[in-house]
């Protein structure tokens, strides 16, 4: 009998636990470890900040649902990994041994890389976690009571840009609904070299379309923005030219700022030689398996993907739901194969589908594969995207409750978008 431990119960880890259990059956143990008792649906966090969702609508308790499928849940944080001993230590004092370990821990948020940034330092807010989004909501409420300038965007080294655009658009909508938008100048400050780059060197006409959407909403922007510090309602931003020289230094006053930080790997994994890169992201091969510690697999935001091209201000490649689903599927097949004594063969194709809500409308992009050159680069706008995003949220939470292992993106999204026959 093999023991497979999955660390992290986010989009990647929850799906991995269900898939592994379905693959391995009763004769093998699947243990899911998470530092929080609830599964939180991260893509809905921006809606929390503008009061369009409450915590209970986008989170579910993990244990009762996974238990029904025969998965053991441990509510504790990973504190130490000893890969040569195949052993982990947890915050509740337990030590567990594994035959296979699946790391789905998501990112650590590197706010400290910009002086004064982040909810702890108090300089900027965030929608990266549900708790951050709830704090952000208080800040938005204060903004409505005391209107003033707003900054939304992404810090140097960020890799996740979609939610920054999404937040800018829905905040704009919310402030219009509250009839205070006319008192609130908004600026989008991003490390991307151009609007719509998205860490992917653009997708279809993402540049033209997102510039147009920002213009239509009176949202100004600064690209190649190296945010260097945040202090007492003032953000210092160095705007670089194409060669990386400082073109202009901006001092931007604000009443509310939501800036997505750079990501790095979580603390217990950092510095483990052969397992992680210098930023603490887990190194995986084409089978989602670590090349040094072959019994460790990984999926989701915690894996290492090198930037695909150099930008004046560093940017990373986003890791989104569709590719996470594919990674989880591949690693589940591969672990089953290894347990049965055959080598892993399943590889994940890294495609990207993103639905960015804009309040009452939205923008969808599809990049297949995610890294250019691509077979499909598709970007479209419409009210249907807003509705699709709501449907997706409901369906994904349902999937996490019933333990459905059907690939959601392939099954639903591509068909819904009408592009299931393209490849
Ligand atoms: C605001 C936001 C919106 C997004 N919207 C979309 C979208 O619309 N579409 C899309 O495709 N992608 C989106 N993404 C990108 C991506 O799909 C999500 O970030 C997704 O949640 C990543 O899943 P994950 O499982 O890799 O990590 P996470 O969802 O972050 O899950 C990691 C889990 O590990 C746990 N954990 C961390 N450290 C430990 C530890 N030491 N011990 C135990 N547990 C630990 C965490 O608590 C968490 O439960 C969005 C990202 C953000 C930040």
Tab-separated table of N, CA, C and O in Angstrom, residues 163-258:
chain	number	residue	atom	x	y	z
A	163	UNK	N	-5.928	39.341	-12.696
A	163	UNK	CA	-6.741	39.859	-11.590
A	163	UNK	C	-6.555	41.360	-11.344
A	163	UNK	O	-7.449	41.997	-10.801
A	164	UNK	N	-5.411	41.925	-11.730
A	164	UNK	CA	-5.217	43.376	-11.548
A	164	UNK	C	-6.152	44.133	-12.494
A	164	UNK	O	-6.841	45.079	-12.086
A	165	UNK	N	-6.213	43.701	-13.765
A	165	UNK	CA	-7.151	44.337	-14.714
A	165	UNK	C	-8.579	44.154	-14.232
A	165	UNK	O	-9.390	45.079	-14.248
A	166	UNK	N	-8.863	42.917	-13.834
A	166	UNK	CA	-10.220	42.604	-13.394
A	166	UNK	C	-10.618	43.515	-12.221
A	166	UNK	O	-11.707	44.109	-12.214
A	167	UNK	N	-9.707	43.658	-11.268
A	167	UNK	CA	-10.014	44.487	-10.097
A	167	UNK	C	-10.226	45.953	-10.503
A	167	UNK	O	-11.158	46.610	-10.021
A	168	UNK	N	-9.379	46.448	-11.407
A	168	UNK	CA	-9.533	47.849	-11.854
A	168	UNK	C	-10.918	48.053	-12.465
A	168	UNK	O	-11.601	49.044	-12.172
A	169	UNK	N	-11.351	47.109	-13.298
A	169	UNK	CA	-12.642	47.264	-13.990
A	169	UNK	C	-13.827	47.128	-13.018
A	169	UNK	O	-14.779	47.894	-13.106
A	170	UNK	N	-13.742	46.184	-12.104
A	170	UNK	CA	-14.911	46.021	-11.217
A	170	UNK	C	-14.951	47.118	-10.158
A	170	UNK	O	-16.023	47.545	-9.756
A	171	UNK	N	-13.768	47.608	-9.761
A	171	UNK	CA	-13.757	48.730	-8.808
A	171	UNK	C	-14.362	49.966	-9.482
A	171	UNK	O	-15.164	50.692	-8.887
A	172	UNK	N	-13.987	50.182	-10.742
A	172	UNK	CA	-14.565	51.298	-11.515
A	172	UNK	C	-16.094	51.190	-11.513
A	172	UNK	O	-16.806	52.157	-11.253
A	173	UNK	N	-16.592	49.991	-11.804
A	173	UNK	CA	-18.039	49.750	-11.845
A	173	UNK	C	-18.685	50.043	-10.475
A	173	UNK	O	-19.691	50.738	-10.364
A	174	UNK	N	-18.031	49.531	-9.418
A	174	UNK	CA	-18.536	49.698	-8.055
A	174	UNK	C	-18.590	51.188	-7.674
A	174	UNK	O	-19.579	51.662	-7.112
A	175	UNK	N	-17.527	51.922	-8.020
A	175	UNK	CA	-17.469	53.344	-7.661
A	175	UNK	C	-18.503	54.152	-8.453
A	175	UNK	O	-19.055	55.132	-7.951
A	176	UNK	N	-18.766	53.702	-9.698
A	176	UNK	CA	-19.842	54.360	-10.468
A	176	UNK	C	-21.195	54.073	-9.826
A	176	UNK	O	-22.024	54.978	-9.695
A	177	UNK	N	-21.404	52.823	-9.419
A	177	UNK	CA	-22.670	52.467	-8.760
A	177	UNK	C	-22.879	53.309	-7.493
A	177	UNK	O	-24.008	53.669	-7.161
A	178	UNK	N	-21.778	53.590	-6.797
A	178	UNK	CA	-21.870	54.380	-5.554
A	178	UNK	C	-21.868	55.882	-5.838
A	178	UNK	O	-21.843	56.702	-4.906
A	179	UNK	N	-21.804	56.237	-7.121
A	179	UNK	CA	-21.866	57.645	-7.566
A	179	UNK	C	-20.704	58.504	-7.052
A	179	UNK	O	-20.867	59.708	-6.817
A	180	UNK	N	-19.530	57.875	-6.847
A	180	UNK	CA	-18.380	58.665	-6.386
A	180	UNK	C	-17.221	58.642	-7.390
A	180	UNK	O	-16.198	59.268	-7.166
A	181	UNK	N	-17.420	57.951	-8.498
A	181	UNK	CA	-16.298	57.766	-9.420
A	181	UNK	C	-15.742	59.101	-9.934
A	181	UNK	O	-14.543	59.240	-10.152
A	182	UNK	N	-16.602	60.097	-10.068
A	182	UNK	CA	-16.157	61.394	-10.605
A	182	UNK	C	-15.158	62.102	-9.673
A	182	UNK	O	-14.446	62.986	-10.095
A	183	UNK	N	-15.107	61.673	-8.410
A	183	UNK	CA	-14.161	62.279	-7.460
A	183	UNK	C	-12.877	61.454	-7.347
A	183	UNK	O	-12.019	61.768	-6.523
A	184	UNK	N	-12.781	60.369	-8.127
A	184	UNK	CA	-11.691	59.405	-7.885
A	184	UNK	C	-10.882	59.148	-9.163
A	184	UNK	O	-11.278	58.333	-10.000
A	185	UNK	N	-9.752	59.836	-9.342
A	185	UNK	CA	-8.885	59.505	-10.481
A	185	UNK	C	-8.259	58.128	-10.281
A	185	UNK	O	-7.851	57.789	-9.166
A	186	UNK	N	-8.213	57.341	-11.357
A	186	UNK	CA	-7.643	55.991	-11.244
A	186	UNK	C	-6.442	55.822	-12.176
A	186	UNK	O	-6.478	56.254	-13.329
A	187	UNK	N	-5.383	55.180	-11.667
A	187	UNK	CA	-4.185	54.912	-12.479
A	187	UNK	C	-3.840	53.426	-12.368
A	187	UNK	O	-3.835	52.877	-11.263
A	188	UNK	N	-3.565	52.821	-13.523
A	188	UNK	CA	-3.125	51.414	-13.559
A	188	UNK	C	-1.599	51.426	-13.689
A	188	UNK	O	-1.057	51.959	-14.657
A	189	UNK	N	-0.920	50.874	-12.694
A	189	UNK	CA	0.552	50.911	-12.632
A	189	UNK	C	1.050	49.478	-12.758
A	189	UNK	O	0.798	48.646	-11.880
A	190	UNK	N	1.754	49.176	-13.857
A	190	UNK	CA	2.094	47.764	-14.083
A	190	UNK	C	3.540	47.564	-14.539
A	190	UNK	O	4.084	48.388	-15.292
A	191	UNK	N	4.106	46.466	-14.098
A	191	UNK	CA	5.464	46.106	-14.529
A	191	UNK	C	5.477	45.553	-15.954
A	191	UNK	O	6.559	45.387	-16.542
A	192	UNK	N	4.325	45.289	-16.528
A	192	UNK	CA	4.270	44.809	-17.927
A	192	UNK	C	4.862	45.872	-18.871
A	192	UNK	O	4.667	47.058	-18.646
A	193	UNK	N	5.497	45.447	-19.961
A	193	UNK	CA	6.038	46.440	-20.901
A	193	UNK	C	4.949	47.175	-21.675
A	193	UNK	O	5.167	48.274	-22.168
A	194	UNK	N	3.789	46.568	-21.824
A	194	UNK	CA	2.653	47.247	-22.458
A	194	UNK	C	1.359	46.684	-21.877
A	194	UNK	O	1.330	45.566	-21.330
A	195	UNK	N	0.301	47.469	-21.999
A	195	UNK	CA	-1.008	47.024	-21.506
A	195	UNK	C	-1.416	45.770	-22.284
A	195	UNK	O	-1.284	45.712	-23.506
A	196	UNK	N	-1.900	44.753	-21.567
A	196	UNK	CA	-2.342	43.520	-22.217
A	196	UNK	C	-1.233	42.519	-22.470
A	196	UNK	O	-1.461	41.480	-23.077
A	197	UNK	N	-0.014	42.787	-21.984
A	197	UNK	CA	1.085	41.828	-22.123
A	197	UNK	C	0.768	40.565	-21.310
A	197	UNK	O	0.951	39.445	-21.788
A	198	UNK	N	0.286	40.761	-20.083
A	198	UNK	CA	-0.227	39.696	-19.219
A	198	UNK	C	0.823	38.637	-18.835
A	198	UNK	O	0.464	37.523	-18.455
A	199	UNK	N	2.097	38.963	-19.010
A	199	UNK	CA	3.144	37.974	-18.728
A	199	UNK	C	3.261	36.932	-19.817
A	199	UNK	O	4.012	35.973	-19.706
A	200	UNK	N	2.504	37.139	-20.902
A	200	UNK	CA	2.411	36.136	-21.983
A	200	UNK	C	2.808	36.736	-23.333
A	200	UNK	O	2.525	36.148	-24.371
A	201	UNK	N	3.395	37.944	-23.295
A	201	UNK	CA	3.680	38.692	-24.517
A	201	UNK	C	2.396	38.934	-25.324
A	201	UNK	O	2.388	38.896	-26.549
A	202	UNK	N	1.311	39.158	-24.612
A	202	UNK	CA	0.018	39.441	-25.247
A	202	UNK	C	-0.673	38.173	-25.721
A	202	UNK	O	-0.050	37.128	-25.888
A	203	UNK	N	-1.991	38.297	-25.875
A	203	UNK	CA	-2.783	37.191	-26.439
A	203	UNK	C	-3.732	37.804	-27.452
A	203	UNK	O	-4.599	38.598	-27.082
A	204	UNK	N	-3.566	37.462	-28.714
A	204	UNK	CA	-4.397	38.081	-29.748
A	204	UNK	C	-4.271	39.591	-29.644
A	204	UNK	O	-3.160	40.123	-29.502
A	205	UNK	N	-5.415	40.288	-29.644
A	205	UNK	CA	-5.372	41.749	-29.553
A	205	UNK	C	-5.569	42.235	-28.115
A	205	UNK	O	-6.236	43.247	-27.873
A	206	UNK	N	-4.994	41.519	-27.155
A	206	UNK	CA	-5.187	41.928	-25.749
A	206	UNK	C	-4.699	43.355	-25.514
A	206	UNK	O	-5.267	44.085	-24.707
A	207	UNK	N	-3.655	43.781	-26.235
A	207	UNK	CA	-3.129	45.136	-26.040
A	207	UNK	C	-4.183	46.182	-26.424
A	207	UNK	O	-4.591	47.015	-25.613
A	208	UNK	N	-4.643	46.074	-27.668
A	208	UNK	CA	-5.615	47.049	-28.167
A	208	UNK	C	-6.896	47.035	-27.342
A	208	UNK	O	-7.420	48.087	-26.964
A	209	UNK	N	-7.365	45.836	-27.053
A	209	UNK	CA	-8.654	45.729	-26.376
A	209	UNK	C	-8.592	46.256	-24.933
A	209	UNK	O	-9.447	47.037	-24.507
A	210	UNK	N	-7.536	45.880	-24.203
A	210	UNK	CA	-7.471	46.331	-22.806
A	210	UNK	C	-7.149	47.826	-22.716
A	210	UNK	O	-7.666	48.524	-21.839
A	211	UNK	N	-6.329	48.330	-23.648
A	211	UNK	CA	-6.084	49.790	-23.666
A	211	UNK	C	-7.407	50.522	-23.876
A	211	UNK	O	-7.714	51.501	-23.199
A	212	UNK	N	-8.187	50.027	-24.825
A	212	UNK	CA	-9.463	50.659	-25.132
A	212	UNK	C	-10.399	50.629	-23.913
A	212	UNK	O	-11.047	51.626	-23.589
A	213	UNK	N	-10.430	49.484	-23.229
A	213	UNK	CA	-11.302	49.367	-22.053
A	213	UNK	C	-10.867	50.328	-20.942
A	213	UNK	O	-11.710	50.925	-20.271
A	214	UNK	N	-9.553	50.454	-20.752
A	214	UNK	CA	-9.062	51.386	-19.726
A	214	UNK	C	-9.411	52.819	-20.123
A	214	UNK	O	-9.888	53.612	-19.302
A	215	UNK	N	-9.189	53.149	-21.418
A	215	UNK	CA	-9.499	54.512	-21.900
A	215	UNK	C	-10.975	54.841	-21.698
A	215	UNK	O	-11.320	55.912	-21.233
A	216	UNK	N	-11.832	53.874	-22.058
A	216	UNK	CA	-13.274	54.133	-21.955
A	216	UNK	C	-13.713	54.386	-20.517
A	216	UNK	O	-14.738	54.994	-20.272
A	217	UNK	N	-12.899	53.859	-19.568
A	217	UNK	CA	-13.259	54.038	-18.155
A	217	UNK	C	-12.430	55.138	-17.491
A	217	UNK	O	-12.387	55.214	-16.251
A	218	UNK	N	-11.727	55.946	-18.280
A	218	UNK	CA	-10.891	57.036	-17.724
A	218	UNK	C	-9.860	56.519	-16.736
A	218	UNK	O	-9.614	57.145	-15.695
A	219	UNK	N	-9.295	55.379	-17.044
A	219	UNK	CA	-8.220	54.854	-16.176
A	219	UNK	C	-6.898	55.085	-16.919
A	219	UNK	O	-6.698	54.555	-18.015
A	220	UNK	N	-6.032	55.912	-16.351
A	220	UNK	CA	-4.719	56.169	-16.959
A	220	UNK	C	-3.799	55.006	-16.634
A	220	UNK	O	-4.086	54.222	-15.742
A	221	UNK	N	-2.671	54.914	-17.358
A	221	UNK	CA	-1.768	53.802	-17.035
A	221	UNK	C	-0.305	54.194	-17.156
A	221	UNK	O	0.051	55.127	-17.879
A	222	UNK	N	0.501	53.455	-16.413
A	222	UNK	CA	1.962	53.573	-16.513
A	222	UNK	C	2.491	52.146	-16.671
A	222	UNK	O	2.245	51.292	-15.817
A	223	UNK	N	3.185	51.891	-17.790
A	223	UNK	CA	3.784	50.557	-18.016
A	223	UNK	C	5.278	50.613	-17.706
A	223	UNK	O	5.820	51.686	-17.436
A	224	UNK	N	5.947	49.479	-17.806
A	224	UNK	CA	7.363	49.412	-17.421
A	224	UNK	C	7.573	50.095	-16.077
A	224	UNK	O	8.542	50.840	-15.882
A	225	UNK	N	6.637	49.869	-15.170
A	225	UNK	CA	6.639	50.579	-13.891
A	225	UNK	C	7.383	49.773	-12.837
A	225	UNK	O	6.973	48.656	-12.503
A	226	UNK	N	8.469	50.360	-12.361
A	226	UNK	CA	9.205	49.724	-11.263
A	226	UNK	C	8.799	50.455	-9.975
A	226	UNK	O	9.305	51.543	-9.693
A	227	UNK	N	7.869	49.867	-9.268
A	227	UNK	CA	7.421	50.474	-8.008
A	227	UNK	C	8.518	50.227	-6.982
A	227	UNK	O	8.897	49.085	-6.736
A	228	UNK	N	9.046	51.315	-6.412
A	228	UNK	CA	10.200	51.138	-5.515
A	228	UNK	C	9.850	51.359	-4.052
A	228	UNK	O	10.581	50.945	-3.157
A	229	UNK	N	8.743	52.013	-3.780
A	229	UNK	CA	8.394	52.228	-2.371
A	229	UNK	C	7.008	52.812	-2.226
A	229	UNK	O	6.459	53.412	-3.147
A	230	UNK	N	6.449	52.567	-1.040
A	230	UNK	CA	5.113	53.047	-0.732
A	230	UNK	C	5.166	53.617	0.677
A	230	UNK	O	5.657	52.949	1.591
A	231	UNK	N	4.717	54.862	0.838
A	231	UNK	CA	4.770	55.448	2.175
A	231	UNK	C	3.651	56.464	2.359
A	231	UNK	O	3.511	57.378	1.543
A	232	UNK	N	2.875	56.264	3.398
A	232	UNK	CA	1.855	57.234	3.807
A	232	UNK	C	1.070	57.808	2.639
A	232	UNK	O	1.067	59.012	2.396
A	233	UNK	N	0.455	56.921	1.873
A	233	UNK	CA	-0.408	57.383	0.793
A	233	UNK	C	0.314	57.913	-0.424
A	233	UNK	O	-0.279	58.629	-1.250
A	234	UNK	N	1.587	57.589	-0.558
A	234	UNK	CA	2.362	58.029	-1.733
A	234	UNK	C	3.125	56.823	-2.300
A	234	UNK	O	3.821	56.132	-1.559
A	235	UNK	N	2.957	56.582	-3.606
A	235	UNK	CA	3.683	55.479	-4.239
A	235	UNK	C	4.780	56.055	-5.144
A	235	UNK	O	4.516	56.957	-5.944
A	236	UNK	N	5.991	55.559	-4.984
A	236	UNK	CA	7.110	56.020	-5.808
A	236	UNK	C	7.321	54.977	-6.903
A	236	UNK	O	7.571	53.793	-6.623
A	237	UNK	N	7.200	55.426	-8.146
A	237	UNK	CA	7.256	54.513	-9.291
A	237	UNK	C	8.274	55.023	-10.297
A	237	UNK	O	8.170	56.159	-10.778
A	238	UNK	N	9.265	54.192	-10.616
A	238	UNK	CA	10.210	54.536	-11.685
A	238	UNK	C	9.697	53.928	-12.986
A	238	UNK	O	9.526	52.707	-13.075
A	239	UNK	N	9.453	54.781	-13.957
A	239	UNK	CA	9.013	54.301	-15.277
A	239	UNK	C	10.259	54.115	-16.130
A	239	UNK	O	11.034	55.053	-16.312
A	240	UNK	N	10.472	52.901	-16.639
A	240	UNK	CA	11.693	52.611	-17.395
A	240	UNK	C	11.426	52.718	-18.898
A	240	UNK	O	10.298	52.550	-19.364
A	241	UNK	N	12.512	52.967	-19.652
A	241	UNK	CA	12.379	52.903	-21.112
A	241	UNK	C	12.675	51.475	-21.568
A	241	UNK	O	12.934	50.581	-20.740
A	242	UNK	N	12.673	51.255	-22.879
A	242	UNK	CA	12.853	49.884	-23.400
A	242	UNK	C	14.202	49.274	-23.022
A	242	UNK	O	14.350	48.064	-22.951
A	243	UNK	N	15.214	50.173	-22.806
A	243	UNK	CA	16.542	49.661	-22.453
A	243	UNK	C	16.726	49.479	-20.950
A	243	UNK	O	17.813	49.137	-20.484
A	244	UNK	N	15.692	49.772	-20.204
A	244	UNK	CA	15.774	49.574	-18.756
A	244	UNK	C	16.305	50.793	-18.014
A	244	UNK	O	16.625	50.698	-16.830
A	245	UNK	N	16.432	51.953	-18.713
A	245	UNK	CA	16.868	53.179	-18.025
A	245	UNK	C	15.639	53.908	-17.456
A	245	UNK	O	14.542	53.791	-18.013
A	246	UNK	N	15.878	54.678	-16.397
A	246	UNK	CA	14.743	55.407	-15.804
A	246	UNK	C	14.348	56.562	-16.727
A	246	UNK	O	15.171	57.417	-17.062
A	247	UNK	N	13.102	56.544	-17.172
A	247	UNK	CA	12.596	57.589	-18.058
A	247	UNK	C	12.008	58.722	-17.212
A	247	UNK	O	12.187	59.885	-17.505
A	248	UNK	N	11.318	58.326	-16.134
A	248	UNK	CA	10.633	59.304	-15.306
A	248	UNK	C	10.344	58.689	-13.934
A	248	UNK	O	10.047	57.495	-13.855
A	249	UNK	N	10.466	59.487	-12.901
A	249	UNK	CA	10.066	58.992	-11.570
A	249	UNK	C	8.752	59.665	-11.176
A	249	UNK	O	8.641	60.888	-11.217
A	250	UNK	N	7.763	58.829	-10.848
A	250	UNK	CA	6.443	59.356	-10.494
A	250	UNK	C	6.254	59.289	-8.980
A	250	UNK	O	6.616	58.294	-8.361
A	251	UNK	N	5.670	60.320	-8.437
A	251	UNK	CA	5.229	60.283	-7.040
A	251	UNK	C	3.707	60.315	-7.102
A	251	UNK	O	3.131	61.344	-7.468
A	252	UNK	N	3.093	59.204	-6.804
A	252	UNK	CA	1.648	59.087	-7.023
A	252	UNK	C	0.908	59.037	-5.681
A	252	UNK	O	1.008	58.039	-4.953
A	253	UNK	N	0.169	60.086	-5.351
A	253	UNK	CA	-0.621	60.028	-4.112
A	253	UNK	C	-1.832	59.124	-4.303
A	253	UNK	O	-2.343	58.999	-5.414
A	254	UNK	N	-2.259	58.473	-3.233
A	254	UNK	CA	-3.446	57.612	-3.364
A	254	UNK	C	-4.187	57.494	-2.027
A	254	UNK	O	-3.586	57.642	-0.963
A	255	UNK	N	-5.465	57.226	-2.128
A	255	UNK	CA	-6.263	56.881	-0.952
A	255	UNK	C	-6.443	55.364	-0.860
A	255	UNK	O	-6.684	54.825	0.203
A	256	UNK	N	-6.427	54.721	-2.048
A	256	UNK	CA	-6.595	53.262	-2.069
A	256	UNK	C	-5.673	52.702	-3.147
A	256	UNK	O	-5.648	53.212	-4.273
A	257	UNK	N	-4.900	51.673	-2.797
A	257	UNK	CA	-4.020	51.039	-3.787
A	257	UNK	C	-4.104	49.526	-3.641
A	257	UNK	O	-3.971	48.998	-2.529
A	258	UNK	N	-4.369	48.833	-4.747
A	258	UNK	CA	-4.356	47.361	-4.751
A	258	UNK	C	-3.310	46.947	-5.780
A	258	UNK	O	-3.500	47.143	-6.973
